[in-house]
XYZ file of C-alpha atoms in Angstrom:
705
model
C -6.217 26.219 31.341
C -7.871 29.419 32.536
C -8.120 31.076 29.141
C -10.995 30.757 26.689
C -10.420 28.246 23.839
C -10.244 31.025 21.239
C -7.599 32.887 23.248
C -5.504 29.710 23.572
C -5.861 29.026 19.849
C -4.932 32.624 18.998
C -1.772 32.380 21.072
C -0.643 29.115 19.416
C -1.671 30.272 15.941
C 0.310 33.491 16.340
C 3.436 31.415 16.912
C 2.775 29.395 13.753
C 2.048 32.519 11.696
C 5.057 34.446 13.028
C 4.744 37.954 11.607
C 1.354 37.455 9.920
C -1.651 38.838 11.832
C -4.416 36.418 12.782
C -6.967 38.544 10.955
C -5.202 37.666 7.687
C -6.756 34.194 7.993
C -10.298 35.572 7.966
C -12.214 35.225 4.700
C -15.048 37.213 3.139
C -17.569 35.105 1.237
C -19.544 37.862 -0.456
C -20.672 39.456 2.773
C -20.309 36.340 4.930
C -17.524 36.614 7.503
C -15.648 33.314 7.867
C -13.336 32.735 10.836
C -10.362 30.365 10.493
C -11.614 28.210 13.384
C -14.861 27.523 15.243
C -15.350 26.134 18.735
C -18.063 23.955 20.205
C -19.158 23.099 23.704
C -16.300 20.631 24.312
C -13.640 23.344 23.838
C -11.343 21.023 21.837
C -8.555 23.122 20.337
C -6.653 22.470 17.086
C -2.917 22.155 17.671
C -3.350 21.131 21.305
C -3.009 17.624 22.752
C -4.642 15.184 21.982
C -4.699 16.884 18.525
C -8.095 15.458 17.555
C -8.834 18.645 15.609
C -5.443 18.745 13.879
C -1.736 18.684 14.634
C -1.340 22.399 13.903
C -3.496 25.235 15.158
C -3.820 26.854 11.731
C -3.801 23.704 9.561
C -4.688 24.442 5.910
C -5.800 28.008 6.657
C -2.087 28.771 6.843
C -0.609 26.083 4.565
C -2.444 23.385 2.551
C -1.539 19.726 2.607
C 1.281 18.422 0.401
C 0.205 16.945 -2.926
C 2.106 13.693 -3.439
C 1.404 11.446 -6.409
C 2.714 7.928 -5.838
C 4.335 6.905 -9.103
C 7.032 4.848 -10.729
C 7.185 4.005 -14.428
C 9.242 0.975 -15.418
C 12.680 2.580 -15.768
C 14.480 5.272 -13.802
C 14.594 7.475 -16.915
C 10.822 7.264 -17.518
C 10.054 7.874 -13.860
C 12.403 10.859 -13.728
C 10.649 12.405 -16.723
C 7.260 11.929 -15.047
C 8.460 13.400 -11.732
C 9.889 16.521 -13.344
C 6.702 17.057 -15.325
C 4.523 16.556 -12.230
C 6.585 19.032 -10.217
C 6.142 21.601 -12.956
C 2.357 21.060 -12.831
C 1.832 21.619 -9.124
C 2.968 18.511 -7.297
C 4.831 19.424 -4.099
C 6.655 16.230 -3.137
C 7.841 13.001 -4.729
C 6.425 9.607 -3.799
C 8.277 6.692 -5.371
C 6.664 3.399 -6.388
C 9.137 0.568 -6.891
C 8.554 -2.532 -8.992
C 7.906 -5.847 -7.276
C 11.320 -7.302 -8.030
C 12.861 -4.396 -6.124
C 10.393 -4.767 -3.245
C 11.321 -8.406 -2.833
C 15.073 -7.829 -2.932
C 15.808 -9.333 -6.357
C 17.962 -7.883 -9.101
C 16.263 -7.635 -12.483
C 18.260 -10.574 -13.863
C 16.975 -13.015 -11.223
C 14.971 -15.896 -12.798
C 12.069 -15.510 -10.324
C 11.176 -11.994 -11.517
C 10.906 -12.463 -15.281
C 7.332 -11.122 -15.354
C 7.739 -8.450 -12.671
C 10.544 -6.127 -13.785
C 9.261 -2.625 -14.451
C 5.680 -3.580 -13.619
C 3.771 -1.548 -11.021
C 6.756 0.698 -10.381
C 10.350 1.574 -11.175
C 13.132 -1.018 -11.246
C 16.115 -0.153 -9.039
C 19.128 -2.479 -9.141
C 22.007 -0.178 -8.153
C 23.083 3.320 -7.160
C 23.288 4.143 -10.877
C 19.527 3.571 -11.230
C 18.872 5.720 -8.159
C 21.012 8.545 -9.574
C 19.065 8.459 -12.828
C 15.778 8.445 -10.898
C 16.605 11.812 -9.294
C 18.657 13.341 -12.092
C 18.101 17.094 -12.134
C 15.978 16.990 -8.955
C 17.830 18.714 -6.077
C 17.499 16.347 -3.146
C 18.343 19.054 -0.625
C 15.192 20.917 -1.725
C 12.715 18.126 -2.470
C 10.918 15.918 0.048
C 11.008 12.286 -1.148
C 8.682 9.561 0.105
C 9.604 5.957 -0.706
C 7.213 3.063 -0.244
C 9.650 0.301 0.633
C 9.658 -2.342 3.345
C 11.222 -5.676 2.392
C 14.302 -4.296 0.625
C 14.318 -1.147 2.737
C 18.013 -1.455 3.665
C 19.486 -1.469 0.118
C 16.965 1.063 -1.233
C 17.589 3.615 1.522
C 21.345 2.995 1.302
C 21.296 3.671 -2.446
C 19.214 6.814 -1.933
C 21.753 8.105 0.596
C 24.690 7.375 -1.743
C 22.914 8.861 -4.789
C 22.325 12.068 -2.821
C 25.935 12.022 -1.606
C 27.159 11.849 -5.208
C 24.779 14.701 -6.063
C 26.570 16.719 -3.373
C 23.812 16.446 -0.763
C 24.793 15.257 2.709
C 22.465 12.902 4.635
C 21.566 15.594 7.168
C 20.011 17.685 4.376
C 17.707 14.928 3.099
C 14.004 15.231 3.870
C 11.217 12.769 3.239
C 9.970 9.416 4.483
C 10.823 5.745 4.083
C 7.882 3.449 4.804
C 9.919 0.835 6.734
C 6.737 -0.766 8.145
C 7.360 -4.491 7.993
C 4.690 -5.746 10.398
C 1.845 -4.849 8.066
C 3.630 -6.761 5.301
C 3.203 -9.961 7.306
C -0.478 -9.148 7.743
C -1.627 -7.995 4.327
C 0.747 -6.746 1.613
C 3.300 -9.564 1.778
C 6.332 -7.854 0.237
C 8.492 -9.140 3.077
C 11.860 -10.833 2.690
C 13.110 -11.895 6.132
C 11.257 -13.432 9.122
C 9.593 -11.082 11.649
C 12.337 -10.882 14.290
C 15.293 -9.915 12.034
C 12.897 -7.669 10.136
C 12.184 -5.782 13.355
C 15.931 -5.446 13.894
C 16.155 -3.754 10.501
C 13.383 -1.322 11.469
C 15.266 -0.410 14.645
C 18.580 0.021 12.839
C 16.996 2.438 10.355
C 15.401 4.489 13.131
C 18.782 4.620 14.927
C 20.771 5.551 11.780
C 18.369 8.292 10.667
C 18.136 9.634 14.209
C 21.903 10.120 14.227
C 22.546 11.137 10.609
C 19.300 12.331 8.968
C 17.475 14.708 11.332
C 14.998 15.928 8.677
C 14.065 12.446 7.449
C 11.096 10.383 8.703
C 12.427 6.929 9.529
C 9.116 5.105 9.324
C 5.621 5.516 7.888
C 3.333 3.231 9.845
C 0.798 2.049 7.313
C -2.864 1.249 7.728
C -3.426 1.801 4.015
C -2.630 -1.749 3.001
C -4.834 -3.126 5.779
C -7.633 -0.929 4.449
C -7.061 -2.258 0.930
C -6.998 -5.850 2.199
C -10.478 -5.391 3.664
C -9.904 -4.218 7.238
C -12.707 -2.366 8.972
C -11.994 1.163 10.195
C -11.625 -0.202 13.730
C -9.138 -2.863 12.600
C -7.153 -0.398 10.498
C -6.849 1.998 13.414
C -6.048 -0.595 16.064
C -3.565 -2.714 14.136
C -1.760 0.313 12.677
C -1.305 1.994 16.044
C -0.341 -1.323 17.646
C 2.367 -1.651 14.977
C 3.522 1.813 15.982
C 3.809 0.766 19.625
C 6.151 -2.092 18.677
C 8.298 0.189 16.522
C 8.656 2.727 19.328
C 9.656 -0.036 21.735
C 12.170 -1.391 19.199
C 13.839 2.036 19.106
C 13.731 2.359 22.890
C 15.394 -1.051 23.182
C 18.341 0.469 21.285
C 18.696 3.077 23.990
C 17.051 5.904 22.027
C 15.126 8.501 23.989
C 11.520 8.561 22.776
C 11.466 12.334 22.360
C 14.621 12.168 20.231
C 12.949 10.173 17.445
C 9.163 10.160 17.922
C 8.661 13.490 16.169
C 9.806 11.886 12.910
C 7.448 8.923 13.007
C 4.651 9.268 10.476
C 1.554 7.321 9.459
C -0.222 6.310 6.263
C -3.962 5.619 6.097
C -6.284 4.473 3.329
C -9.408 6.503 2.620
C -12.507 4.713 1.360
C -16.051 5.639 0.420
C -17.690 5.640 3.880
C -17.228 9.393 3.944
C -17.864 10.454 7.529
C -16.273 7.334 9.009
C -13.069 8.147 7.118
C -13.087 11.721 8.446
C -13.650 10.454 11.999
C -10.973 7.779 11.588
C -8.181 10.338 11.162
C -9.464 12.403 14.074
C -9.635 9.276 16.275
C -6.131 8.211 15.207
C -4.642 11.472 16.486
C -6.469 11.188 19.803
C -5.394 7.573 20.334
C -1.755 8.169 19.395
C -1.379 11.086 21.797
C -2.459 8.845 24.683
C -0.282 5.936 23.500
C 2.824 8.099 23.312
C 2.144 9.612 26.720
C 1.893 6.095 28.158
C 5.192 5.175 26.464
C 6.942 8.073 28.174
C 6.858 10.915 25.644
C 7.011 14.400 27.138
C 7.461 16.618 24.078
C 4.069 17.490 22.488
C 5.638 17.007 19.027
C 6.242 13.349 19.929
C 2.517 12.914 20.497
C 1.369 14.377 17.169
C 0.151 11.787 14.690
C 1.150 13.150 11.294
C -0.193 11.200 8.354
C -0.130 10.759 4.620
C -3.313 9.422 3.043
C -4.155 7.683 -0.207
C -7.547 7.205 -1.755
C -8.676 3.604 -2.036
C -7.660 1.338 -4.879
C -10.247 -1.275 -3.906
C -13.101 1.183 -4.386
C -12.068 1.689 -8.029
C -14.077 -0.342 -10.523
C -13.271 -1.741 -13.927
C -16.911 -1.267 -14.931
C -17.938 2.284 -15.907
C -14.478 3.471 -14.809
C -15.071 7.216 -15.159
C -17.173 6.900 -12.004
C -13.820 6.419 -10.268
C -12.988 10.099 -10.785
C -15.993 10.968 -8.623
C -15.128 8.315 -6.033
C -11.568 9.588 -5.728
C -12.739 13.189 -5.340
C -15.023 12.246 -2.433
C -12.293 10.165 -0.810
C -9.792 13.002 -1.220
C -12.286 15.386 0.366
C -12.713 13.010 3.330
C -8.936 12.848 3.845
C -8.711 16.642 3.842
C -11.649 17.128 6.204
C -9.977 14.553 8.450
C -6.777 16.629 8.551
C -4.174 14.724 6.519
C -0.696 16.245 6.067
C -0.220 14.934 2.512
C -2.370 13.103 0.003
C -2.190 10.845 -3.048
C -5.288 10.573 -5.219
C -5.555 7.436 -7.352
C -6.025 7.549 -11.098
C -9.401 6.392 -12.391
C -7.941 3.638 -14.591
C -5.976 1.794 -11.877
C -8.602 -0.971 -11.646
C -7.784 -1.720 -15.286
C -4.075 -1.100 -15.758
C -1.198 1.159 -14.784
C -2.206 4.849 -14.911
C -1.616 6.916 -18.021
C -0.266 10.471 -18.024
C -3.794 11.748 -18.695
C -5.382 9.854 -15.818
C -2.540 10.895 -13.494
C -3.126 14.527 -14.441
C -6.826 14.230 -13.555
C -5.900 12.668 -10.210
C -3.434 15.453 -9.436
C -5.889 18.150 -10.552
C -8.477 16.664 -8.189
C -6.277 17.831 -5.320
C -5.570 21.212 -6.910
C -9.320 21.798 -7.281
C -9.849 20.853 -3.631
C -7.123 23.281 -2.569
C -8.011 26.226 -4.758
C -11.717 26.053 -5.648
C -13.685 24.462 -2.801
C -12.550 26.909 -0.062
C -12.324 24.060 2.453
C -8.783 25.166 3.277
C -10.099 28.388 4.833
C -11.319 26.770 8.068
C -9.539 24.469 10.523
C -11.460 21.202 11.163
C -14.730 22.430 9.579
C -16.621 19.287 10.684
C -15.445 19.608 14.290
C -18.471 19.827 16.578
C -20.750 17.913 14.213
C -22.877 15.634 16.403
C -22.443 12.793 13.925
C -18.694 13.173 13.343
C -17.943 13.590 17.053
C -20.023 10.502 17.906
C -18.204 8.447 15.261
C -14.846 9.722 16.521
C -15.662 8.708 20.107
C -16.804 5.230 19.050
C -13.715 4.637 16.943
C -11.466 5.693 19.825
C -13.223 3.335 22.255
C -13.469 0.298 19.973
C -9.968 0.637 18.511
C -8.500 1.033 21.998
C -10.217 -2.203 23.074
C -8.649 -4.043 20.126
C -5.232 -2.502 20.846
C -5.547 -3.775 24.403
C -6.237 -7.285 23.066
C -3.080 -7.143 20.944
C -0.989 -5.917 23.882
C -2.319 -8.791 25.987
C -0.838 -11.176 23.370
C 2.600 -9.603 23.848
C 2.353 -6.894 21.185
C 1.920 -6.794 17.435
C 5.066 -8.749 16.554
C 3.725 -11.708 18.508
C 0.186 -11.235 17.211
C 1.431 -11.186 13.603
C 3.270 -14.462 14.102
C 0.066 -16.033 15.442
C -1.725 -15.027 12.237
C -4.805 -13.727 14.074
C -4.841 -10.132 12.706
C -4.395 -11.429 9.159
C -7.327 -13.824 9.513
C -9.514 -11.138 11.086
C -8.896 -8.818 8.127
C -9.501 -11.608 5.611
C -12.813 -12.428 7.295
C -13.874 -8.762 7.120
C -12.952 -8.663 3.417
C -14.951 -11.811 2.638
C -17.974 -10.525 4.537
C -17.904 -7.222 2.650
C -17.535 -8.951 -0.729
C -20.485 -11.192 0.079
C -22.556 -8.087 0.843
C -21.577 -6.551 -2.504
C -22.331 -9.750 -4.393
C -25.771 -9.925 -2.777
C -26.453 -6.286 -3.633
C -26.737 -5.224 -0.004
C -23.932 -2.707 -0.608
C -24.509 -0.808 -3.834
C -21.572 -0.161 -6.162
C -22.755 2.101 -8.984
C -22.004 0.630 -12.390
C -21.140 -2.781 -10.917
C -24.069 -4.345 -9.077
C -26.562 -1.586 -9.898
C -26.985 0.944 -12.732
C -24.763 -1.206 -14.927
C -24.053 -0.117 -18.504
C -25.115 -2.535 -21.226
C -21.896 -1.911 -23.139
C -18.614 -0.503 -21.880
C -16.617 1.991 -23.943
C -12.925 1.086 -24.224
C -10.464 3.045 -22.082
C -6.939 3.828 -23.237
C -4.462 2.069 -20.962
C -0.721 2.142 -20.386
C 1.244 -0.980 -21.235
C 4.803 -1.638 -20.134
C 7.045 -3.727 -22.381
C 8.308 -5.959 -19.593
C 10.862 -7.801 -21.754
C 12.341 -4.548 -23.059
C 12.645 -3.038 -19.579
C 14.220 -6.191 -18.160
C 16.764 -6.381 -21.004
C 17.709 -2.747 -20.377
C 18.102 -3.322 -16.641
C 20.255 -6.405 -17.212
C 22.591 -4.436 -19.495
C 22.955 -1.741 -16.842
C 23.585 -4.359 -14.149
C 26.340 -5.925 -16.231
C 27.952 -2.517 -16.753
C 27.897 -1.782 -13.001
C 29.464 -5.142 -12.164
C 32.135 -4.769 -14.827
C 33.195 -1.284 -13.671
C 33.321 -1.807 -9.900
C 36.276 -2.909 -7.798
C 35.170 -6.449 -7.098
C 37.418 -6.942 -4.066
C 36.124 -3.783 -2.379
C 32.536 -4.741 -3.160
C 32.934 -8.282 -1.764
C 34.608 -6.933 1.367
C 31.690 -4.563 1.988
C 29.163 -7.374 1.509
C 31.135 -9.625 3.865
C 31.037 -6.866 6.503
C 27.271 -6.573 6.118
C 26.889 -10.344 6.431
C 29.073 -10.288 9.547
C 26.994 -7.511 11.144
C 23.867 -9.587 10.517
C 25.404 -12.744 11.971
C 26.866 -11.083 15.067
C 23.648 -9.187 15.832
C 25.660 -6.022 16.346
C 26.545 -2.972 14.311
C 24.056 -1.023 12.210
C 22.891 -2.840 9.068
C 22.035 0.366 7.208
C 25.485 1.791 7.890
C 27.088 -1.358 6.462
C 24.728 -1.289 3.465
C 25.658 2.316 2.667
C 29.289 1.210 2.408
C 28.256 -1.674 0.141
C 26.178 0.632 -2.057
C 29.156 2.999 -2.433
C 31.154 -0.004 -3.631
C 28.371 -0.612 -6.189
C 26.966 -3.775 -4.642
C 23.563 -4.353 -6.223
C 20.219 -4.410 -4.482
C 20.013 -8.186 -4.884
C 23.503 -8.708 -3.505
C 22.870 -6.558 -0.426
C 19.565 -8.350 0.200
C 21.175 -11.751 -0.304
C 23.969 -10.973 2.183
C 21.341 -10.551 4.895
C 19.266 -13.477 3.620
C 22.343 -15.707 4.010
C 22.022 -15.071 7.765
C 18.324 -14.388 8.353
C 16.750 -16.704 5.764
C 13.720 -15.816 3.609
C 10.287 -15.846 5.215
C 7.736 -18.335 3.898
C 4.202 -17.646 5.115
C 1.610 -20.312 5.832
C -1.465 -19.930 3.632
C -4.835 -20.617 5.233
C -8.293 -20.543 3.657
C -11.240 -19.271 5.686
C -14.511 -21.183 5.629
C -18.088 -20.435 6.516
C -18.223 -16.714 5.650
C -20.086 -17.040 2.363
C -22.253 -19.881 3.606
C -23.409 -17.752 6.542
C -23.915 -14.628 4.419
C -25.923 -16.491 1.782
C -28.083 -18.577 4.082
C -31.475 -19.153 2.368
C -30.289 -17.367 -0.811
C -31.728 -19.033 -3.926
C -28.798 -18.306 -6.285
C -26.253 -19.551 -3.755
C -28.276 -22.721 -3.205
C -28.490 -23.278 -6.974
C -24.706 -23.103 -7.437
C -24.062 -25.261 -4.354
C -26.548 -27.864 -5.658
C -24.739 -27.968 -9.011
C -21.433 -28.517 -7.224
C -23.018 -31.298 -5.149
C -24.424 -32.912 -8.308
C -20.946 -32.831 -9.857
C -19.632 -34.622 -6.759
C -22.316 -37.305 -6.963
C -21.634 -37.854 -10.679
C -17.829 -37.937 -10.520
C -17.294 -39.274 -7.035
C -15.375 -36.155 -6.007
C -15.758 -32.393 -5.775
C -14.597 -30.131 -8.622
C -11.005 -29.221 -7.750
C -9.344 -25.850 -8.258
C -5.862 -24.593 -7.388
C -5.663 -20.848 -6.627
C -2.274 -19.462 -7.653
C -0.365 -16.235 -7.047
C 2.543 -16.102 -9.493
C 5.353 -13.584 -9.592
C 6.225 -11.221 -6.776
C 2.819 -9.585 -6.251
C 1.771 -10.143 -2.638
C -1.719 -8.623 -2.762
C -3.875 -11.673 -2.114
C -7.250 -10.229 -1.051
C -8.997 -11.298 -4.257
C -7.419 -14.746 -4.241
C -8.422 -15.316 -0.610
C -12.006 -14.162 -1.224
C -12.354 -16.540 -4.191
C -10.838 -19.421 -2.233
C -13.211 -18.821 0.686
C -16.329 -18.552 -1.478
C -15.516 -21.558 -3.680
C -14.720 -23.710 -0.633
C -18.051 -22.823 0.967
C -19.840 -23.739 -2.274
C -18.311 -27.234 -2.151
C -15.289 -26.968 -4.452
C -12.119 -28.741 -3.368
C -9.880 -25.675 -3.042
C -6.127 -25.717 -2.716
C -4.224 -22.453 -2.413
C -0.596 -22.178 -3.357
C 2.102 -20.184 -1.659
C 2.767 -16.614 -2.666
C 5.462 -15.781 -5.228
C 5.436 -19.071 -7.141
C 6.741 -19.506 -10.672
C 4.540 -20.886 -13.475
C 6.480 -24.168 -13.413
C 5.943 -24.545 -9.659
C 2.204 -23.971 -10.120
C 2.062 -26.553 -12.913
C 3.816 -29.075 -10.652
C 1.181 -28.482 -7.945
C -1.613 -28.934 -10.478
C -0.177 -32.291 -11.533
C 0.421 -33.475 -7.978
C -3.061 -32.488 -6.775
C -4.929 -33.610 -9.884
C -7.010 -30.431 -10.125
C -9.542 -29.562 -12.816
C -8.647 -25.886 -12.992
C -6.004 -23.379 -11.986
C -7.225 -19.934 -10.961
C -4.578 -17.226 -11.398
C -4.911 -13.952 -9.490
C -3.111 -11.105 -11.254
C -2.905 -7.545 -9.931
C 0.506 -6.321 -11.070
C 0.337 -6.537 -14.871
C 2.462 -9.662 -15.187
C -0.301 -11.779 -16.747
C 0.902 -11.498 -20.353
C 4.233 -13.046 -19.366
C 3.322 -15.473 -16.589
C 0.010 -16.937 -17.770
C 1.239 -18.159 -21.200
C 4.266 -19.655 -19.436
C 1.932 -21.504 -17.053
C -0.164 -22.861 -19.914
C 3.008 -24.055 -21.645
C 4.206 -25.723 -18.430
C 0.850 -27.514 -18.038
C 1.022 -28.787 -21.625
C 4.582 -30.006 -21.051
C 3.134 -32.165 -18.256
C 0.306 -33.422 -20.497
C -2.190 -31.327 -18.520
C -3.570 -29.346 -21.418
C -7.148 -30.092 -20.364
C -6.685 -28.353 -17.001
C -8.633 -25.100 -17.357
C -6.713 -21.891 -16.638
C -8.881 -19.122 -15.202
C -7.541 -15.587 -14.721
C -8.922 -12.880 -12.453
C -7.803 -9.464 -11.266
C -6.667 -6.180 -12.779
C -6.543 -7.075 -16.455
C -7.214 -4.570 -19.266
C -9.992 -5.704 -21.617
C -7.521 -5.087 -24.468
C -5.547 -8.086 -23.152
C -8.490 -10.489 -23.151
C -7.992 -11.657 -26.756
C -4.285 -12.228 -26.131
C -5.022 -14.365 -23.072
C -7.785 -16.354 -24.776
C -5.532 -17.086 -27.745
C -2.905 -18.264 -25.275
C -5.441 -20.785 -23.930
C -7.157 -19.031 -20.997
C -10.667 -20.417 -20.474
C -12.273 -17.628 -18.415
C -11.314 -14.062 -17.438
C -12.873 -12.241 -14.480
C -12.156 -8.559 -13.896
C -12.667 -6.501 -10.725
C -16.281 -6.363 -9.600
C -17.159 -9.855 -10.863
C -19.910 -11.464 -8.792
C -18.349 -14.462 -7.053
C -21.389 -16.705 -7.583
C -21.386 -15.905 -11.296
C -17.679 -16.767 -11.405
C -18.268 -20.083 -9.597
C -21.073 -20.988 -12.014
C -18.851 -20.225 -15.039
C -15.857 -22.131 -13.653
C -17.989 -25.191 -12.921
C -19.434 -25.095 -16.448
C -15.915 -24.889 -17.879
C -14.755 -27.874 -15.808
C -17.797 -29.935 -16.805
C -17.261 -29.063 -20.466
C -13.607 -30.130 -20.340
C -14.434 -33.413 -18.621
C -17.131 -34.254 -21.162
C -14.641 -33.744 -24.010
C -11.992 -36.083 -22.587
């Protein structure tokens, strides 16, 4: 380059600062002079390719990251109230959480979503809901991020029409739609259509936004959900960036020039408790992406910048001693900032127990405000740059993630790899291995497997009246259908269906027309499902992970011996059916339990995702199991579990034990026990303890027959 690193940085920074002098970024710490950037021997420069030290030369010294709190509260009205309040209290951008019925493309009146409406996010059935969601929030001034993948076409179409009717043209909209379907097939499972038509949808959205929405990010390529499912840092990096490669190629296949759209691709990473690894992970991601985009033909430096949103980990939150979670989230938020994130969501401390309250959300938001205003870490660009440890971790992550990316490319890319199921199994194995380490005490979790409180103080939790929300949504749906011009609506849906069948035309463009005609989210999704079908994943249970981790462990051997004794006495192994009911696709906990119980000698059957209570009861009867284990993470347990118990009794299976595990507030335990639940296991439960309790329950039920 010829110039010294500081001179190069000063030149670039001056452009970013415009009329502000560089010296304005200097800080005085009571006699200590602090420069906005420091350089080491390697001369790496912030704002310069490969952007390891940050995508902008000045980073937070000029402008801090955007505070985004991911939130959605049952109804559009409640969510709107929360958003307006959060904006008044310092939040800088909106990040919308949708309920599971919406994610899976169902209207609120669909029989499969009885327990899901308004749970874990806001219910959106039509443009009218979307208009209420953003009532009084000027969409030409506010950046909006929407976590949506399966029903991405109707949700984005309704957002566009709601803005249109607010007087805001598409070209003025700014924000991000997640639109990352490949990771859904790996970990989160809120897919609707099979992989190939799903990739067509991704490409159509990139093409539509490229032409009509120049300020809007068409995709947020997400490693967060891989992180939450148990992926290692290497896996999260490699699989996320490999997803990105396939999305870029999908856009290129539509004739789009890479430099015309690549600058609006964004990423989303999870941040866990391995502090320095998380910092290095974001630095490595930027370095890897710059090389990937160069190899794919990008010329514009902006196309090679990996810009990312981050979210602190939900898996690291504990039900036990939950105020510790405030500390965990603060450290994770700090790691994201030191890694150079562009925006950040900090989780609320009570999310391992229930949906967050206004108080816990305020603490989470204030965590970021304290980081921005009190810690002074925003004064220096990449303050850990040059650290021997951080640089060594960054180099290793680059090398090992690149090797895994190369393996995926050798299989034909991530779309092919996802269909083989290999990435999903690799992540599930990593999750099981980590859980085994926690259960054995090799990895310390304060308040869970060490320093445990003898008694836990109750924590106030938020409860959503699911039946009330669903009834309200159904009334609004009926009003929308009664007021619309049915012929115009049907014509628009037919056009969408025709586009899907002919494999031509832009699906988002057709969906916008349908949304204007007041077609509902479920109707738009169904029009495409009529052509593409609905994806049904194959469920597989790993074996051998717990057995290998617990080799020569006395407690493990004791439980396994008890299971073997049961088999010798009854002529068969104790049988359990692991069920995921409702539309919650997070199956990490269910898979870990299935793996551990199978290794211990239980006869384990695992149902498909998204089953109804009556379907689960039918499986239990057909398989002749002793117990049904229900995994609940989306607050539907008070609706779905009693319905399951009723369905079992209708089939004369009242002696089949129902076990519930997952994110369940302790305040709900009495309700569930009165409904007939035999055992309840919250987050952080030791798997061997759970197996011992389940076996005792089964033996007790058999002895009473």
